[in-house]
Short mmCIF file of C-alpha atoms (C1' of nucleotides) in Angstrom, two decimals:
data_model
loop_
_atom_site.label_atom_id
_atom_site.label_comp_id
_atom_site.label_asym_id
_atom_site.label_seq_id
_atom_site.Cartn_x
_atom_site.Cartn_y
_atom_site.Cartn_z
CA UNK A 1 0.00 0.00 0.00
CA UNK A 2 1.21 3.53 -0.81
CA UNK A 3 1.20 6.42 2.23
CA UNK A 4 -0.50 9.16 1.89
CA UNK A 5 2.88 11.10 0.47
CA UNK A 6 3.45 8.59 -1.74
CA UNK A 7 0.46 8.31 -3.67
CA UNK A 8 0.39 12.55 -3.32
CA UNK A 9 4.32 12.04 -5.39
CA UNK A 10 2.77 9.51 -8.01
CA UNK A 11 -0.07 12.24 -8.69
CA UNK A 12 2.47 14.91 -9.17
CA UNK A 13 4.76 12.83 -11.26
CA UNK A 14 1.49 11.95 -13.07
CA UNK A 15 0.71 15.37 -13.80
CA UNK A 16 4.10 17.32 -14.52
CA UNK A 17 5.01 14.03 -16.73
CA UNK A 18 2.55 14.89 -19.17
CA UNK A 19 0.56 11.56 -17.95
CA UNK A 20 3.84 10.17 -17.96
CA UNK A 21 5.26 11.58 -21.23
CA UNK A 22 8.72 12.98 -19.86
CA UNK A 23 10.95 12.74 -17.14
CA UNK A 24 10.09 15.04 -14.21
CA UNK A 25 13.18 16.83 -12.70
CA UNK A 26 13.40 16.56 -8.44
CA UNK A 27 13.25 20.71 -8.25
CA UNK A 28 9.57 20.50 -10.65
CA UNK A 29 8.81 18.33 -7.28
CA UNK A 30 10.01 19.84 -4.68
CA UNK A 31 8.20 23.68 -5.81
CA UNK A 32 5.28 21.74 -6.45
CA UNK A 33 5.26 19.56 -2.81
CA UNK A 34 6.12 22.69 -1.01
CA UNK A 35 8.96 20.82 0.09
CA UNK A 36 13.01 20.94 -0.33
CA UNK A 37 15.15 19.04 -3.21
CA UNK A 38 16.48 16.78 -0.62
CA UNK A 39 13.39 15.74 1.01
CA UNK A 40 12.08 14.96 -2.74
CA UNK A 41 15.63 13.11 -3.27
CA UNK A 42 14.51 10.74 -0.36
CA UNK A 43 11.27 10.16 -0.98
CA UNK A 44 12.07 9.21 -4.93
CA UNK A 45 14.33 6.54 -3.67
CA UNK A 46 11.86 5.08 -1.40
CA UNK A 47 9.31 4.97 -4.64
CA UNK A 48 11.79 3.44 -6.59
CA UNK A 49 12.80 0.43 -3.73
CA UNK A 50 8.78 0.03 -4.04
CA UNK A 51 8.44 0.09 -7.80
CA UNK A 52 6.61 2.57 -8.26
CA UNK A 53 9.25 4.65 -10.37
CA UNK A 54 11.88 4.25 -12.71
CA UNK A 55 14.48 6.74 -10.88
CA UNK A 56 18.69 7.22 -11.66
CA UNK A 57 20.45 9.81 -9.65
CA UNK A 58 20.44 13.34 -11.23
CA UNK A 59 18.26 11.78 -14.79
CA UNK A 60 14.73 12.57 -12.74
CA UNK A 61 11.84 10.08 -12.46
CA UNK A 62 9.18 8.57 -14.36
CA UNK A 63 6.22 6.05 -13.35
CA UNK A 64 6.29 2.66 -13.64
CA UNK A 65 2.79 0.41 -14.88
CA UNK A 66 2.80 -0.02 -11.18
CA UNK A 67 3.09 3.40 -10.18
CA UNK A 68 0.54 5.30 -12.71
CA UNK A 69 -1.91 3.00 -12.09
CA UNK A 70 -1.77 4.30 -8.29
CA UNK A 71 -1.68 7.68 -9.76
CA UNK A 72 -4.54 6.76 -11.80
CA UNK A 73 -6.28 5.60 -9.00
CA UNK A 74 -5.84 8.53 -6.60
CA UNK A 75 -6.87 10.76 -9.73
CA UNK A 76 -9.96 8.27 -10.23
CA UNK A 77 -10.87 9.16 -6.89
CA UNK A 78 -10.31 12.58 -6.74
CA UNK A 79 -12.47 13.44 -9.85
CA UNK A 80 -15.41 11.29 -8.69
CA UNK A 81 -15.56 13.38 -4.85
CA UNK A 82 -15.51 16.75 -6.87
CA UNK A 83 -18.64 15.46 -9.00
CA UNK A 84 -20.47 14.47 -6.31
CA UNK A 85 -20.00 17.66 -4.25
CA UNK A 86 -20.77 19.44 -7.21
CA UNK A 87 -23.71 17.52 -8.46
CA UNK A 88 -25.11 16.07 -5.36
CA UNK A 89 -24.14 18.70 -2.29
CA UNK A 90 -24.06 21.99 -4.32
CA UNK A 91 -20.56 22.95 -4.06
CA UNK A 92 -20.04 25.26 -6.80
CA UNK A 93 -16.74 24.24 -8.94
CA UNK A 94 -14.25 26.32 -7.58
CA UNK A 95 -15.00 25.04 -3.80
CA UNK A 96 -14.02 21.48 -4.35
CA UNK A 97 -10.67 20.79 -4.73
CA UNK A 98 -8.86 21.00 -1.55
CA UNK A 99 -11.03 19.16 -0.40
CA UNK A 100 -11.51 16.17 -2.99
CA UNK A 101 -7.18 16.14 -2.10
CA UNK A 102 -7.99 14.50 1.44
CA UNK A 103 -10.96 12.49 0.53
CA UNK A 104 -8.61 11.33 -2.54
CA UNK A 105 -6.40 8.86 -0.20
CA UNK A 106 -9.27 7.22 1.00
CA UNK A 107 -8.77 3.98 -0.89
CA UNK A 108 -12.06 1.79 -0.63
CA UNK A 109 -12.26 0.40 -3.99
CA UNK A 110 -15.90 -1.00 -2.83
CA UNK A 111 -16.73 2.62 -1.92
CA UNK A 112 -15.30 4.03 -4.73
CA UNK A 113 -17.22 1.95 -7.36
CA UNK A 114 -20.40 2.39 -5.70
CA UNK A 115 -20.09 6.39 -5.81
CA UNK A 116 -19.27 6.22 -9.47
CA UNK A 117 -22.45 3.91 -10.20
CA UNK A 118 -24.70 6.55 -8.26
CA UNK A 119 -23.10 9.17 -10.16
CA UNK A 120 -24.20 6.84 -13.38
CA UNK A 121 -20.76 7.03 -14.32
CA UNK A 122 -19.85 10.33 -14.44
CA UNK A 123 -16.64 10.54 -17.71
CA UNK A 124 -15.44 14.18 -16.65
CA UNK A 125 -15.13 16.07 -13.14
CA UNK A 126 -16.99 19.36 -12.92
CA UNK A 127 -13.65 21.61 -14.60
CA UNK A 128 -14.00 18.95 -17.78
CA UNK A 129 -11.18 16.78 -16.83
CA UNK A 130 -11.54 13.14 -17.70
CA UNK A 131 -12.01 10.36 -14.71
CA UNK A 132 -10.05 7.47 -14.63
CA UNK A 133 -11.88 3.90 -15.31
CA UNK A 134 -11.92 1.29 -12.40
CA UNK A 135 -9.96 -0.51 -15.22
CA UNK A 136 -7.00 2.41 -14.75
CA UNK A 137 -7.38 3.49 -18.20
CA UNK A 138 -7.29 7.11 -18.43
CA UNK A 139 -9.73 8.57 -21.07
CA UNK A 140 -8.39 11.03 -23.61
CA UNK A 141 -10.71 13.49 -25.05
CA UNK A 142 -9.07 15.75 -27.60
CA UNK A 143 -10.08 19.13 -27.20
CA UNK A 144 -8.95 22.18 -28.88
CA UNK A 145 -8.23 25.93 -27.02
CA UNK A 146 -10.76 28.44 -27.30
CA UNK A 147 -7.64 30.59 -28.72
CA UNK A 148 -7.28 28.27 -31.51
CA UNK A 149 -10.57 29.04 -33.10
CA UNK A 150 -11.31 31.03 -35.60
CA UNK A 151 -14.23 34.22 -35.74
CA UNK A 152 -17.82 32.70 -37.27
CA UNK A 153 -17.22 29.54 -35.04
CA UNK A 154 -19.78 28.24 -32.94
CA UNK A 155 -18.06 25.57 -30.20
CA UNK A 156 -19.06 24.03 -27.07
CA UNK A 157 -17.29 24.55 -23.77
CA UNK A 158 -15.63 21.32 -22.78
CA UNK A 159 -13.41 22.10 -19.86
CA UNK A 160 -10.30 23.85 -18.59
CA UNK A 161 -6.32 23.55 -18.39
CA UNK A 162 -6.43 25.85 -15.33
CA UNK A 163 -7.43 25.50 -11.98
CA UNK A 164 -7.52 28.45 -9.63
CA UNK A 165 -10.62 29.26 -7.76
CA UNK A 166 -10.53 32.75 -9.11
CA UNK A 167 -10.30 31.99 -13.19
CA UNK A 168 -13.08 29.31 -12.23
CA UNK A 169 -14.93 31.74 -10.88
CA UNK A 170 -14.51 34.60 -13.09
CA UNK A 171 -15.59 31.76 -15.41
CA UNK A 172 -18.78 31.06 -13.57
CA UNK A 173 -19.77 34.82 -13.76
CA UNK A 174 -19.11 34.57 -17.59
CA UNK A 175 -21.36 31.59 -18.11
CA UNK A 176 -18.38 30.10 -19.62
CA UNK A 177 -18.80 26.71 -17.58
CA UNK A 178 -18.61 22.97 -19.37
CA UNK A 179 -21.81 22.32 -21.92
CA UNK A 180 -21.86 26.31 -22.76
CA UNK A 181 -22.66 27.37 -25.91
CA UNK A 182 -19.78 29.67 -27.67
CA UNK A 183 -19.96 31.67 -30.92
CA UNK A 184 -16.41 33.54 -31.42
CA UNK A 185 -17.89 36.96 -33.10
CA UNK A 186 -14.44 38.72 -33.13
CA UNK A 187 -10.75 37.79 -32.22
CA UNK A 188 -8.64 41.28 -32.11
CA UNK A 189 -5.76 40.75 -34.19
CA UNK A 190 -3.92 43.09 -31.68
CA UNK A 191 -3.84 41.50 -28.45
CA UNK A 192 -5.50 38.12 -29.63
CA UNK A 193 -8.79 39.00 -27.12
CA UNK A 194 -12.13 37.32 -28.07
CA UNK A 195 -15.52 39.02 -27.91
CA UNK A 196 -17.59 35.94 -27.45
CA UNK A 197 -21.56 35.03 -27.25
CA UNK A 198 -22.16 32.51 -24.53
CA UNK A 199 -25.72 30.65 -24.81
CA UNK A 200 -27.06 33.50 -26.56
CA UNK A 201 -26.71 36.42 -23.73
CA UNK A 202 -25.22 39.25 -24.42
CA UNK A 203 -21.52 39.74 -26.15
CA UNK A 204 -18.96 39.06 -23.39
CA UNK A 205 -15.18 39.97 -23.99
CA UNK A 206 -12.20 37.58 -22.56
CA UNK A 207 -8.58 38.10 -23.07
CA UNK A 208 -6.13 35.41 -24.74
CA UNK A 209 -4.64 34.51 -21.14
CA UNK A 210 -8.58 33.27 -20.75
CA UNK A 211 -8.68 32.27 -23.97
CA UNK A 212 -6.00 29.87 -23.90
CA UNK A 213 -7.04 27.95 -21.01
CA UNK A 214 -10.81 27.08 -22.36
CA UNK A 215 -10.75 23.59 -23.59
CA UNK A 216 -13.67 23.31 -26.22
CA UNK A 217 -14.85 21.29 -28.85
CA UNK A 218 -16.49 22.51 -32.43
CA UNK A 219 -20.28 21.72 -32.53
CA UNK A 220 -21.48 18.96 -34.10
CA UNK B 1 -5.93 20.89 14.84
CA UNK B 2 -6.16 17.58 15.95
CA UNK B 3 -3.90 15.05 14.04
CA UNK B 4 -5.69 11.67 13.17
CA UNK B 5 -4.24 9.81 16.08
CA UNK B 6 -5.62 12.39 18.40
CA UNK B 7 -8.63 12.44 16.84
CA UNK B 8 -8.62 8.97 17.13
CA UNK B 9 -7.60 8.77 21.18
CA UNK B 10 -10.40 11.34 21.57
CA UNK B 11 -13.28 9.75 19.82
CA UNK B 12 -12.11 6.35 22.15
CA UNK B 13 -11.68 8.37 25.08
CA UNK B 14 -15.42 9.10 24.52
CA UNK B 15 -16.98 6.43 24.12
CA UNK B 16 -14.69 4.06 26.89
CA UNK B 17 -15.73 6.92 29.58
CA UNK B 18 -19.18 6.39 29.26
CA UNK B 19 -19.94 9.70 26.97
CA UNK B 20 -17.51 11.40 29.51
CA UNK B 21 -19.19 10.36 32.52
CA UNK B 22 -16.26 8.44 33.79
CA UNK B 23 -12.20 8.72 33.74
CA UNK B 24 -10.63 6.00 31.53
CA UNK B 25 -7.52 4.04 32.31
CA UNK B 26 -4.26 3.56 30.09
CA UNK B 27 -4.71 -0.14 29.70
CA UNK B 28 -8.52 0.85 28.63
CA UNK B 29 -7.07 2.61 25.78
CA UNK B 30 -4.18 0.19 24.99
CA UNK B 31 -6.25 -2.56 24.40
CA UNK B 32 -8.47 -0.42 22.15
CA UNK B 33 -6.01 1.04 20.36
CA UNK B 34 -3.67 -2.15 19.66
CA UNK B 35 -0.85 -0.41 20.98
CA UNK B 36 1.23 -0.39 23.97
CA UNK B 37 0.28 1.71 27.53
CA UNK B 38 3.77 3.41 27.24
CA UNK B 39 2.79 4.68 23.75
CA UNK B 40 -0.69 5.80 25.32
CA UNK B 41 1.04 7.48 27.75
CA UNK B 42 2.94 9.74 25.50
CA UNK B 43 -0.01 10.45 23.70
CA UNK B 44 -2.08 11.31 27.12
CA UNK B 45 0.73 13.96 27.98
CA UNK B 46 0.41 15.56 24.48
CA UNK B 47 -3.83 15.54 24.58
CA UNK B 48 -3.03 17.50 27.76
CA UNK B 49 -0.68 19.65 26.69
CA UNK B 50 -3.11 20.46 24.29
CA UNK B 51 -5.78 21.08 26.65
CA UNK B 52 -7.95 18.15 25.08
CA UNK B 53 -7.75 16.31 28.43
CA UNK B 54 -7.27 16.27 31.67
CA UNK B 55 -4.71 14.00 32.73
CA UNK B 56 -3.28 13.00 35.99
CA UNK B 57 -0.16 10.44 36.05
CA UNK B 58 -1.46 6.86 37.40
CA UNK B 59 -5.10 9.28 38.00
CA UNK B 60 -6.92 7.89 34.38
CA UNK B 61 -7.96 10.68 31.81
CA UNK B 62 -11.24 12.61 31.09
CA UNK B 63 -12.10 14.72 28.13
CA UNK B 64 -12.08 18.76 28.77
CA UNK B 65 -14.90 20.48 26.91
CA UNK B 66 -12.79 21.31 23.69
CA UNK B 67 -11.30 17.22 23.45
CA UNK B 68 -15.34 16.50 24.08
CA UNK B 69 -16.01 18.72 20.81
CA UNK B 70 -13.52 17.11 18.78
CA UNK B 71 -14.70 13.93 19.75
CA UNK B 72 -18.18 14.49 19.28
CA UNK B 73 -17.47 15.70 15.84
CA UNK B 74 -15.51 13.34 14.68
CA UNK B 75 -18.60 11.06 15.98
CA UNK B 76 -21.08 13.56 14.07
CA UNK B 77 -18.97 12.97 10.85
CA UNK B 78 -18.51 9.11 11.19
CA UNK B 79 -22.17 8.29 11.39
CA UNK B 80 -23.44 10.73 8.68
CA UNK B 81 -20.82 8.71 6.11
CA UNK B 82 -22.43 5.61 7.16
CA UNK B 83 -26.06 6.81 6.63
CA UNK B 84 -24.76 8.13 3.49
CA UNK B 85 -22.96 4.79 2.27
CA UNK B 86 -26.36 2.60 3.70
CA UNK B 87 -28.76 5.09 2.18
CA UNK B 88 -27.46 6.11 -1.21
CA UNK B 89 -24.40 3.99 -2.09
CA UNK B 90 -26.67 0.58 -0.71
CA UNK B 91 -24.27 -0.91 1.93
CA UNK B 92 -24.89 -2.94 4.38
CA UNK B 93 -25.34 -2.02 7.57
CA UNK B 94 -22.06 -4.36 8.42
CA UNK B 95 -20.06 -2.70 5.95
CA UNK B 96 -19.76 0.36 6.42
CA UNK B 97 -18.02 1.14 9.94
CA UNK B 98 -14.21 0.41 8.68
CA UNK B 99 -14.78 2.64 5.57
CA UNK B 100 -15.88 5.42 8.15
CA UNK B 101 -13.32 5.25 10.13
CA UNK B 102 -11.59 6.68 7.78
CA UNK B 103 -13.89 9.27 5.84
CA UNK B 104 -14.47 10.10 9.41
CA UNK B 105 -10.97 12.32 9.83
CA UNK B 106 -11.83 14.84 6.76
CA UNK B 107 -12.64 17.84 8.44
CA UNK B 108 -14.21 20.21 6.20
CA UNK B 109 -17.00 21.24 8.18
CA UNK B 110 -19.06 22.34 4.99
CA UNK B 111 -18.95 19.35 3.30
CA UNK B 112 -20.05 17.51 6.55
CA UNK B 113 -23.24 20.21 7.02
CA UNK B 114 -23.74 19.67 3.32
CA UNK B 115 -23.65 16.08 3.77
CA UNK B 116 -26.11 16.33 6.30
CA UNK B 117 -28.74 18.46 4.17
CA UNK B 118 -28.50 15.99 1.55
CA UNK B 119 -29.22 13.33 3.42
CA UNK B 120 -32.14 15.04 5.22
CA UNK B 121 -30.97 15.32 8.68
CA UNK B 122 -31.03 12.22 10.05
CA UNK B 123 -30.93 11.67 13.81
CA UNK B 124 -29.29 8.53 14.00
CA UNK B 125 -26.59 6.03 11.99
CA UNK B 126 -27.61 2.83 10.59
CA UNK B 127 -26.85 1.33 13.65
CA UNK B 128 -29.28 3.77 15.62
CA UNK B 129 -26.94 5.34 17.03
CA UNK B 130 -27.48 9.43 17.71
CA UNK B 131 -25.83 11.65 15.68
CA UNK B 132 -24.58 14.43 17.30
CA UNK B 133 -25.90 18.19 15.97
CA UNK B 134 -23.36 20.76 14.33
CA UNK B 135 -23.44 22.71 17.30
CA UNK B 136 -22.04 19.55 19.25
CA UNK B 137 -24.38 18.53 21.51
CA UNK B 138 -24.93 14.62 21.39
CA UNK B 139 -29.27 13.41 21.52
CA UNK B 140 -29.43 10.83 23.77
CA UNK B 141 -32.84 8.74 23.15
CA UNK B 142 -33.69 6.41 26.00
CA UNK B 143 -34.10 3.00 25.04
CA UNK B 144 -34.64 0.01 26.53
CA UNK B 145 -32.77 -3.33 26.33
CA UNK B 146 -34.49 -6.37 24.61
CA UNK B 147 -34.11 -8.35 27.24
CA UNK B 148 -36.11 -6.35 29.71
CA UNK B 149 -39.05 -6.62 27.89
CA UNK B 150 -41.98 -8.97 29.67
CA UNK B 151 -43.55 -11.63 27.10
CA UNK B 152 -46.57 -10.86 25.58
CA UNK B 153 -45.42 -6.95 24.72
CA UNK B 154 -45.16 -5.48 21.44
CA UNK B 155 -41.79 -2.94 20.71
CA UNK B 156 -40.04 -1.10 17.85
CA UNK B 157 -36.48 -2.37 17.17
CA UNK B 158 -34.26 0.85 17.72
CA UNK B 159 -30.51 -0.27 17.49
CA UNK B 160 -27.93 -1.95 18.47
CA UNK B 161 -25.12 -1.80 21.33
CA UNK B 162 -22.84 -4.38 19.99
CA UNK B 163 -21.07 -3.53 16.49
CA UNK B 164 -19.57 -6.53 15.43
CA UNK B 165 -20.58 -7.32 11.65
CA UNK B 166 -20.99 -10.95 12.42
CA UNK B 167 -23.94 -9.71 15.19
CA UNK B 168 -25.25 -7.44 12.45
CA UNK B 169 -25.00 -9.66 9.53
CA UNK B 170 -27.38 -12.44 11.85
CA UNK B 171 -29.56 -9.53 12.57
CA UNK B 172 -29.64 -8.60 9.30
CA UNK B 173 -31.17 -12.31 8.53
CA UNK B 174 -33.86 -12.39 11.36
CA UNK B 175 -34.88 -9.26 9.85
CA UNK B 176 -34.09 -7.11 13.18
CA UNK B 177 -33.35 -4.22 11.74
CA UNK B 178 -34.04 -0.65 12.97
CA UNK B 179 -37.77 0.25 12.60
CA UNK B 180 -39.01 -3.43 12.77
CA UNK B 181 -41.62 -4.31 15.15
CA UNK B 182 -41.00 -6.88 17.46
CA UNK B 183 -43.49 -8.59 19.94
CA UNK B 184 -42.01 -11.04 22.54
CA UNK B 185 -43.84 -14.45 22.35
CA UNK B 186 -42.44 -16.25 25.04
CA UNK B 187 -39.61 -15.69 27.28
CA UNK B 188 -37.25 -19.08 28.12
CA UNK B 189 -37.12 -18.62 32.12
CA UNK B 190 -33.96 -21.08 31.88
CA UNK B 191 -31.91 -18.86 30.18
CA UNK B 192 -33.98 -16.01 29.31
CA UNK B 193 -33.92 -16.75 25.74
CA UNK B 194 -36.69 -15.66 23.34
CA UNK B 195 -38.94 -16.09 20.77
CA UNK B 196 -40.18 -13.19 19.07
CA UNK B 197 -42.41 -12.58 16.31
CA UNK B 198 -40.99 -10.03 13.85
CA UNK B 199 -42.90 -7.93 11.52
CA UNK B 200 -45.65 -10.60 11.29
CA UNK B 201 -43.18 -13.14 9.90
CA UNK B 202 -42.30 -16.83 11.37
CA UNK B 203 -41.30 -17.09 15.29
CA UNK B 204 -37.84 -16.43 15.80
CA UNK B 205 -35.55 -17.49 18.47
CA UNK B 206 -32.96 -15.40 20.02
CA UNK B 207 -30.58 -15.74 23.09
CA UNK B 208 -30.33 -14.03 25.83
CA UNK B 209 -26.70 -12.73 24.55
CA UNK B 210 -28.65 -11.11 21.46
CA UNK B 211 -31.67 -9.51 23.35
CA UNK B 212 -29.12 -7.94 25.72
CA UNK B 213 -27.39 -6.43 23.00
CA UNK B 214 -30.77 -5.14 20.87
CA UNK B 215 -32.37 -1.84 21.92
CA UNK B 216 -36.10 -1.10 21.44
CA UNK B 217 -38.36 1.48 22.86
CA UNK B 218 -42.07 0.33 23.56
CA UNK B 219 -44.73 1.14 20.49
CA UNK B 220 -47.08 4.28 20.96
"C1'" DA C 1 0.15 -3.81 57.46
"C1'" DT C 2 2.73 -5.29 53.97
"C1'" DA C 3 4.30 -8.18 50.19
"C1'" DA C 4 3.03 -9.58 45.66
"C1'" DA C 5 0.63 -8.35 41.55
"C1'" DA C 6 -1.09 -5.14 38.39
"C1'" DA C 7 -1.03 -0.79 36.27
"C1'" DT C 8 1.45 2.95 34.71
"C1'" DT C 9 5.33 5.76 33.56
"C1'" DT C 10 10.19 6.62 32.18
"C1'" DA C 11 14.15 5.88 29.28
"C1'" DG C 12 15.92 5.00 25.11
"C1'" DG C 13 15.11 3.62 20.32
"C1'" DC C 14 12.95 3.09 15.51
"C1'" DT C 15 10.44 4.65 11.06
"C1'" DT C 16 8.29 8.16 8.20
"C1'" DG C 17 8.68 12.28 6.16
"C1'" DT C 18 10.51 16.34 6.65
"C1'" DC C 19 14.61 19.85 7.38
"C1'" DT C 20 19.56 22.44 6.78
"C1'" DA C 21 24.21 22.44 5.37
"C1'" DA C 22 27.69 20.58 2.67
"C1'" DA C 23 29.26 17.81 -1.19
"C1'" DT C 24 28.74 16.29 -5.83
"C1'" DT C 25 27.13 16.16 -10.57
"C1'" DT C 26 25.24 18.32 -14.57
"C1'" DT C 27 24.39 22.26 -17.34
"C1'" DT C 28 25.45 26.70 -19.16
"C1'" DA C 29 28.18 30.41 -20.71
"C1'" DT C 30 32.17 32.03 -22.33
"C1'" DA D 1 37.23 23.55 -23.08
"C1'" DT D 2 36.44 24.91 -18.77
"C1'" DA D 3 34.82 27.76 -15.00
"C1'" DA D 4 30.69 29.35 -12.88
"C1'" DA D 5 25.98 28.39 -11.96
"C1'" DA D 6 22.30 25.36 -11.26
"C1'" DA D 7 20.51 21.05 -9.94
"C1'" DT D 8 20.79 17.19 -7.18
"C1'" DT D 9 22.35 14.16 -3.61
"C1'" DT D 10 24.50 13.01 0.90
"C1'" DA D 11 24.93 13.58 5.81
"C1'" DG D 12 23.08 14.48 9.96
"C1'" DA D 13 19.00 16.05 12.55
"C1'" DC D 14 14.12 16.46 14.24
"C1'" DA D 15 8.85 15.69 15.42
"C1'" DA D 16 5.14 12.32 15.51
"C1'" DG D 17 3.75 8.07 16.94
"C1'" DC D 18 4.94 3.92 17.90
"C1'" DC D 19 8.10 0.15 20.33
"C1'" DT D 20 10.73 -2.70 24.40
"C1'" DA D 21 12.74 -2.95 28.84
"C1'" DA D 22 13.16 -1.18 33.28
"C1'" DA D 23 11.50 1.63 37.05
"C1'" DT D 24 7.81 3.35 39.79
"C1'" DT D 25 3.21 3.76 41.73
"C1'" DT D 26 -1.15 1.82 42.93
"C1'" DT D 27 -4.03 -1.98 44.07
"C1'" DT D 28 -4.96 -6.41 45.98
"C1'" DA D 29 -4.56 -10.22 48.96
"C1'" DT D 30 -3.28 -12.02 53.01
#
DNA sequence: ATAAAAATTTAGGCTTGTCTAAATTTTTAT
DNA sequence: ATAAAAATTTAGACAAGCCTAAATTTTTAT
């Protein structure tokens, strides 16, 4: 069984990796963890002597099969707590994640399954992000940025690449949440801003910083 | 804030004092814990330190009021997971006390009032056991043991006072649940076994041993 | 009343996961 | 190509929560 801190590392590795793509260096960790190089140094060796990662001194770390599916897992879990305090308590979508991070590491795979069944099998968390399968298969939806589209398109709102409370909720005040309707009625060639119609209300404006981290796809 | 062994010692402090009524010994809380007294010891001194107890050397300990809050709500947050995983995930009654014991230590106290709306305020666990308010406070209901009951008298099964899944899963069978009705048929004078007629089904038999360990109040 | 037994505490130690300071390796810039 | 900078690891330490063994206090039995 993996600690707490260890299955918190195989997330992160998860995560800066790419889901596992690249190496990830033991300074990405340590800014990340909040913790020092050193402390990061130790607890990579201890993953490795587990199996959990593939880790040579100074050439960074990558998962093993054994050690994404834990991250998988922890991810799995995570996702399917933020749906159901969004869809079941009310927790609006920028509330959720600290806490879905302690409820994450509760590892009941009985309990788990069961919440995703009364979910009916919810595929994406409330920000868009896919959810794990039980199998440890993570789905991968390709979306496109809002950025990347061009004026005249009409798109739907899939998701988002960032995660702080305040873009979510700036977001939320937008109407620009996951299922919205999008029609891109002007990019500024300057600056790359979008003036946007969202579900048919009135024109809203969002710069390309927004822009860029609005997964969507085009309308079928 | 209370770490999770703390909260732990507290929550057994509770309960092994009688709801606080009564000072609890070392061993008490070795034996419950699966550890050693010396390592109860150190954690006594630190519960004190932390003005969660008070604590005497070789004198037992006893909750102060701010260990009995963190006790109570650790209580308050155990049993609404378990109405939770009986009512909407459909566990057992039997299944769900390990998997609380650990959902139990996440502290957010707005997703345990949430928690609470959405499951309608309930007053007690699947066990029957009271859960105690928001504000702290613990109901106490006054029930009656099974075995006090004279033959011939007609009750509502309330709870339980032993835990052990194996009691619960035989329970379970006879269809004593929480809510039945129950009306005493005859009463062994030997040893005060019984044999009970539950929600108009077949005449059951139960020992002494399980009636002792069933509570009821008396039907309006 | 007092010796034996039981309960409890003290002393010293171990593991996990963190730290700082110093040493080492790798990367970058000339 | 090599020196400086950056990244990483090693060494030694610490708090939390547990352990064993030994010492101390309380309780029990005569």
């Amino acid at each position: 069984m993996a600690s707490l801190a260890e299955e918190n590392y195989l997330k992160l590795i998860y995560h800066l990796s790419g889901s596992g793509a690249e190496e990830v260096s033991t300074n990405a960790l340590a800014e990340q963890t909040q913790t020092r190089a050193a402390s990061v140094t130790d607890m990579l060796r201890k993953l490795a002597d587990k199996n959990l990662v593939h880790y040579k001194k100074y050439q960074g770390v990558r998962l093993t099969p054994e050690g994404q599916e834990v991250a998988l897992q922890v991810i799995r879990r995570h996702r399917l707590w933020e749906v159901f305090m969004v869809e079941k308590l009310g927790f609006r979508w920028d509330e959720v994640h600290p806490i879905a991070e302690e409820l994450e590491h509760i590892a009941s795979a009985e309990l788990i399954n069961r919440l995703d069944a009364f979910l009916d099998f919810p595929v994406s968390d409330p920000h868009g992000d896919p959810i794990p399968t039980a199998a440890g298969t993570m789905p991968s939806p390709e979306y496109e940025k809002l950025c990347e589209v061009t004026a005249g398109q009409r798109v739907t709102m899939m998701g988002v690449s960032e995660h702080a409370a305040s873009f979510l909720q700036f977001l939320s005040k937008a109407g620009l949440i996951p299922g919205s309707i999008v029609s891109v009625l002007e990019i500024n060639d300057f600056d790359r801003s979008m003036i946007l119609k969202i579900n048919e209300s009135a024109p809203s404006f969002v710069s390309y910083e927004v822009a860029r981290n609005i997964l969507i796809k085009f309308s079928v």
